[in-house]
mmCIF file with all atom_site columns, C-alpha atoms in Angstrom:
data_model
loop_
_atom_site.group_PDB
_atom_site.id
_atom_site.type_symbol
_atom_site.label_atom_id
_atom_site.label_alt_id
_atom_site.label_comp_id
_atom_site.label_asym_id
_atom_site.label_entity_id
_atom_site.label_seq_id
_atom_site.pdbx_PDB_ins_code
_atom_site.Cartn_x
_atom_site.Cartn_y
_atom_site.Cartn_z
_atom_site.occupancy
_atom_site.B_iso_or_equiv
_atom_site.pdbx_formal_charge
_atom_site.auth_seq_id
_atom_site.auth_comp_id
_atom_site.auth_asym_id
_atom_site.auth_atom_id
_atom_site.pdbx_PDB_model_num
ATOM 1   C CA . MET A 1 1   ? 1.420   11.101  -9.317  1.00 96.00 ? 9   MET A CA 1
ATOM 2   C CA . VAL A 1 2   ? 2.822   6.987   -8.887  1.00 98.00 ? 10  VAL A CA 1
ATOM 3   C CA . ILE A 1 3   ? -0.114  4.867   -8.107  1.00 98.00 ? 11  ILE A CA 1
ATOM 4   C CA . VAL A 1 4   ? 1.353   1.733   -5.992  1.00 98.00 ? 12  VAL A CA 1
ATOM 5   C CA . ALA A 1 5   ? -0.893  -1.645  -6.169  1.00 98.00 ? 13  ALA A CA 1
ATOM 6   C CA . GLY A 1 6   ? -0.659  -5.275  -4.339  1.00 98.00 ? 14  GLY A CA 1
ATOM 7   C CA . VAL A 1 7   ? -1.824  -7.894  -3.623  1.00 98.00 ? 15  VAL A CA 1
ATOM 8   C CA . PHE A 1 8   ? -0.120  -10.418 -0.601  1.00 98.00 ? 16  PHE A CA 1
ATOM 9   C CA . THR A 1 9   ? -1.930  -13.849 0.512   1.00 98.00 ? 17  THR A CA 1
ATOM 10  C CA . MET A 1 10  ? -1.791  -16.021 3.208   1.00 98.00 ? 18  MET A CA 1
ATOM 11  C CA . ASP A 1 11  ? -3.741  -17.619 5.758   1.00 98.00 ? 19  ASP A CA 1
ATOM 12  C CA . PRO A 1 12  ? -6.791  -16.947 6.180   1.00 98.00 ? 20  PRO A CA 1
ATOM 13  C CA . GLY A 1 13  ? -6.364  -16.520 9.422   1.00 98.00 ? 21  GLY A CA 1
ATOM 14  C CA . GLN A 1 14  ? -3.285  -15.064 10.169  1.00 98.00 ? 22  GLN A CA 1
ATOM 15  C CA . ARG A 1 15  ? -5.019  -11.956 7.778   1.00 98.00 ? 23  ARG A CA 1
ATOM 16  C CA . GLU A 1 16  ? -6.110  -9.602  10.800  1.00 98.00 ? 24  GLU A CA 1
ATOM 17  C CA . ALA A 1 17  ? -2.884  -9.773  12.755  1.00 98.00 ? 25  ALA A CA 1
ATOM 18  C CA . PHE A 1 18  ? -1.064  -9.495  8.847   1.00 98.00 ? 26  PHE A CA 1
ATOM 19  C CA . LEU A 1 19  ? -3.366  -6.094  8.840   1.00 98.00 ? 27  LEU A CA 1
ATOM 20  C CA . GLU A 1 20  ? -2.356  -5.202  12.562  1.00 97.00 ? 28  GLU A CA 1
ATOM 21  C CA . GLY A 1 21  ? 1.384   -5.247  12.037  1.00 97.00 ? 29  GLY A CA 1
ATOM 22  C CA . ARG A 1 22  ? 0.776   -2.568  9.089   1.00 97.00 ? 30  ARG A CA 1
ATOM 23  C CA . LYS A 1 23  ? -1.025  0.030   10.722  1.00 97.00 ? 31  LYS A CA 1
ATOM 24  C CA . ALA A 1 24  ? 1.505   1.679   12.382  1.00 95.00 ? 32  ALA A CA 1
ATOM 25  C CA . LEU A 1 25  ? 3.220   1.534   8.669   1.00 96.00 ? 33  LEU A CA 1
ATOM 26  C CA . MET A 1 26  ? 0.786   2.655   7.723   1.00 97.00 ? 34  MET A CA 1
ATOM 27  C CA . ALA A 1 27  ? 0.555   5.925   9.776   1.00 97.00 ? 35  ALA A CA 1
ATOM 28  C CA . HIS A 1 28  ? 3.495   7.017   8.917   1.00 96.00 ? 36  HIS A CA 1
ATOM 29  C CA . SER A 1 29  ? 3.695   6.492   4.940   1.00 97.00 ? 37  SER A CA 1
ATOM 30  C CA . ARG A 1 30  ? 0.333   8.682   4.901   1.00 98.00 ? 38  ARG A CA 1
ATOM 31  C CA . ALA A 1 31  ? 2.509   11.599  7.223   1.00 97.00 ? 39  ALA A CA 1
ATOM 32  C CA . GLU A 1 32  ? 5.476   11.751  4.313   1.00 97.00 ? 40  GLU A CA 1
ATOM 33  C CA . GLN A 1 33  ? 6.130   14.044  1.683   1.00 97.00 ? 41  GLN A CA 1
ATOM 34  C CA . GLY A 1 34  ? 3.764   13.194  -0.856  1.00 98.00 ? 42  GLY A CA 1
ATOM 35  C CA . CYS A 1 35  ? 1.999   10.685  0.256   1.00 98.00 ? 43  CYS A CA 1
ATOM 36  C CA . ILE A 1 36  ? -1.520  10.699  -0.972  1.00 98.00 ? 44  ILE A CA 1
ATOM 37  C CA . GLU A 1 37  ? -3.068  7.776   -0.164  1.00 98.00 ? 45  GLU A CA 1
ATOM 38  C CA . TYR A 1 38  ? -1.329  4.159   2.373   1.00 98.00 ? 46  TYR A CA 1
ATOM 39  C CA . THR A 1 39  ? -3.976  2.050   2.411   1.00 98.00 ? 47  THR A CA 1
ATOM 40  C CA . PHE A 1 40  ? -3.423  -1.612  3.363   1.00 98.00 ? 48  PHE A CA 1
ATOM 41  C CA . SER A 1 41  ? -7.381  -3.137  2.929   1.00 98.00 ? 49  SER A CA 1
ATOM 42  C CA . ALA A 1 42  ? -8.884  -6.493  3.318   1.00 98.00 ? 50  ALA A CA 1
ATOM 43  C CA . ASP A 1 43  ? -10.704 -8.268  0.425   1.00 98.00 ? 51  ASP A CA 1
ATOM 44  C CA . PRO A 1 44  ? -14.476 -8.775  1.430   1.00 98.00 ? 52  PRO A CA 1
ATOM 45  C CA . LEU A 1 45  ? -15.068 -11.621 -0.728  1.00 98.00 ? 53  LEU A CA 1
ATOM 46  C CA . GLU A 1 46  ? -11.510 -13.195 -0.039  1.00 98.00 ? 54  GLU A CA 1
ATOM 47  C CA . PRO A 1 47  ? -9.956  -14.228 3.602   1.00 97.00 ? 55  PRO A CA 1
ATOM 48  C CA . GLY A 1 48  ? -6.797  -14.733 2.475   1.00 97.00 ? 56  GLY A CA 1
ATOM 49  C CA . ARG A 1 49  ? -6.346  -11.877 0.035   1.00 98.00 ? 57  ARG A CA 1
ATOM 50  C CA . VAL A 1 50  ? -4.866  -8.325  0.920   1.00 98.00 ? 58  VAL A CA 1
ATOM 51  C CA . VAL A 1 51  ? -4.585  -5.778  -1.490  1.00 98.00 ? 59  VAL A CA 1
ATOM 52  C CA . LEU A 1 52  ? -2.525  -2.712  -0.760  1.00 98.00 ? 60  LEU A CA 1
ATOM 53  C CA . PHE A 1 53  ? -2.755  0.602   -3.008  1.00 98.00 ? 61  PHE A CA 1
ATOM 54  C CA . GLU A 1 54  ? -0.749  3.715   -2.389  1.00 98.00 ? 62  GLU A CA 1
ATOM 55  C CA . LYS A 1 55  ? -0.659  7.094   -4.126  1.00 98.00 ? 63  LYS A CA 1
ATOM 56  C CA . TRP A 1 56  ? 2.550   9.638   -4.616  1.00 98.00 ? 64  TRP A CA 1
ATOM 57  C CA . GLU A 1 57  ? 2.705   13.154  -6.212  1.00 98.00 ? 65  GLU A CA 1
ATOM 58  C CA . SER A 1 58  ? 5.541   12.090  -7.887  1.00 97.00 ? 66  SER A CA 1
ATOM 59  C CA . GLN A 1 59  ? 8.431   9.778   -8.161  1.00 97.00 ? 67  GLN A CA 1
ATOM 60  C CA . GLU A 1 60  ? 11.040  11.189  -6.311  1.00 98.00 ? 68  GLU A CA 1
ATOM 61  C CA . ASP A 1 61  ? 8.423   11.213  -2.966  1.00 98.00 ? 69  ASP A CA 1
ATOM 62  C CA . LEU A 1 62  ? 8.260   6.935   -3.897  1.00 98.00 ? 70  LEU A CA 1
ATOM 63  C CA . ASP A 1 63  ? 11.989  6.746   -3.787  1.00 97.00 ? 71  ASP A CA 1
ATOM 64  C CA . LEU A 1 64  ? 12.026  8.728   -0.827  1.00 96.00 ? 72  LEU A CA 1
ATOM 65  C CA . HIS A 1 65  ? 9.431   6.584   1.375   1.00 96.00 ? 73  HIS A CA 1
ATOM 66  C CA . LEU A 1 66  ? 10.911  3.080   -0.329  1.00 95.00 ? 74  LEU A CA 1
ATOM 67  C CA . ALA A 1 67  ? 14.325  4.497   1.466   1.00 94.00 ? 75  ALA A CA 1
ATOM 68  C CA . GLY A 1 68  ? 13.575  5.566   4.316   1.00 93.00 ? 76  GLY A CA 1
ATOM 69  C CA . LEU A 1 69  ? 11.960  2.055   4.682   1.00 91.00 ? 77  LEU A CA 1
ATOM 70  C CA . SER A 1 70  ? 14.885  0.284   5.117   1.00 87.00 ? 78  SER A CA 1
ATOM 71  C CA . GLY A 1 71  ? 16.793  3.412   7.397   1.00 83.00 ? 79  GLY A CA 1
ATOM 72  C CA . PRO A 1 72  ? 17.057  3.691   11.307  1.00 86.00 ? 80  PRO A CA 1
ATOM 73  C CA . SER A 1 73  ? 13.489  5.425   11.628  1.00 85.00 ? 81  SER A CA 1
ATOM 74  C CA . ALA A 1 74  ? 11.437  3.165   9.350   1.00 87.00 ? 82  ALA A CA 1
ATOM 75  C CA . PRO A 1 75  ? 7.882   2.395   10.785  1.00 90.00 ? 83  PRO A CA 1
ATOM 76  C CA . ALA A 1 76  ? 8.093   -1.008  12.376  1.00 89.00 ? 84  ALA A CA 1
ATOM 77  C CA . VAL A 1 77  ? 5.777   -4.060  11.000  1.00 92.00 ? 85  VAL A CA 1
ATOM 78  C CA . THR A 1 78  ? 4.846   -7.194  13.072  1.00 92.00 ? 86  THR A CA 1
ATOM 79  C CA . GLY A 1 79  ? 2.270   -10.056 12.393  1.00 94.00 ? 87  GLY A CA 1
ATOM 80  C CA . PRO A 1 80  ? 2.580   -12.929 9.742   1.00 96.00 ? 88  PRO A CA 1
ATOM 81  C CA . GLU A 1 81  ? 4.120   -12.642 6.458   1.00 96.00 ? 89  GLU A CA 1
ATOM 82  C CA . ALA A 1 82  ? 2.338   -12.661 3.283   1.00 97.00 ? 90  ALA A CA 1
ATOM 83  C CA . THR A 1 83  ? 2.712   -16.078 1.857   1.00 98.00 ? 91  THR A CA 1
ATOM 84  C CA . THR A 1 84  ? 3.079   -14.516 -1.428  1.00 98.00 ? 92  THR A CA 1
ATOM 85  C CA . THR A 1 85  ? 3.456   -11.179 -2.561  1.00 98.00 ? 93  THR A CA 1
ATOM 86  C CA . SER A 1 86  ? 2.745   -9.049  -6.002  1.00 98.00 ? 94  SER A CA 1
ATOM 87  C CA . ILE A 1 87  ? 3.053   -5.155  -6.037  1.00 98.00 ? 95  ILE A CA 1
ATOM 88  C CA . VAL A 1 88  ? 3.609   -3.082  -9.581  1.00 98.00 ? 96  VAL A CA 1
ATOM 89  C CA . ILE A 1 89  ? 3.910   0.661   -9.403  1.00 98.00 ? 97  ILE A CA 1
ATOM 90  C CA . TYR A 1 90  ? 2.239   2.739   -12.353 1.00 98.00 ? 98  TYR A CA 1
ATOM 91  C CA . ASP A 1 91  ? 2.997   6.197   -13.830 1.00 96.00 ? 99  ASP A CA 1
ATOM 92  C CA . VAL A 1 92  ? -0.018  8.001   -13.800 1.00 95.00 ? 100 VAL A CA 1
ATOM 93  C CA . ALA A 1 93  ? 0.018   10.565  -17.224 1.00 93.00 ? 101 ALA A CA 1
ATOM 94  C CA . GLY A 1 94  ? -3.647  11.673  -15.948 1.00 92.00 ? 102 GLY A CA 1
ATOM 95  C CA . GLU A 1 95  ? -7.029  11.930  -14.267 1.00 91.00 ? 103 GLU A CA 1
ATOM 96  C CA . ARG A 1 96  ? -10.172 12.325  -14.496 1.00 93.00 ? 104 ARG A CA 1
ATOM 97  C CA . PRO A 1 97  ? -13.430 11.798  -12.884 1.00 94.00 ? 105 PRO A CA 1
ATOM 98  C CA . LEU A 1 98  ? -15.966 8.777   -12.417 1.00 93.00 ? 106 LEU A CA 1
ATOM 99  C CA . ARG A 1 99  ? -18.984 10.121  -14.689 1.00 91.00 ? 107 ARG A CA 1
ATOM 100 C CA . ARG A 1 100 ? -21.702 7.857   -14.790 1.00 82.00 ? 108 ARG A CA 1
#
């Protein structure tokens, strides 16, 4: 399993347009082979911050997704660009439920 986590910062007044412009990308990505989760979400405490969370079954599935982002069938991303972007990939060795 592979997790992709990102943070985007922008002018707080542009955050809703940023999120709206990525809905087609979210829907398209969630339908791809191996996609378990793909979400851009507004940070409820910082108005100029958006968090990206992706979970993929394998690196190969993520690679196919990334290759498709520049292809002719890639969904359109509209709206403002982020001021800063930080995205990292985590290779997951295992998972277990959180018990309290």
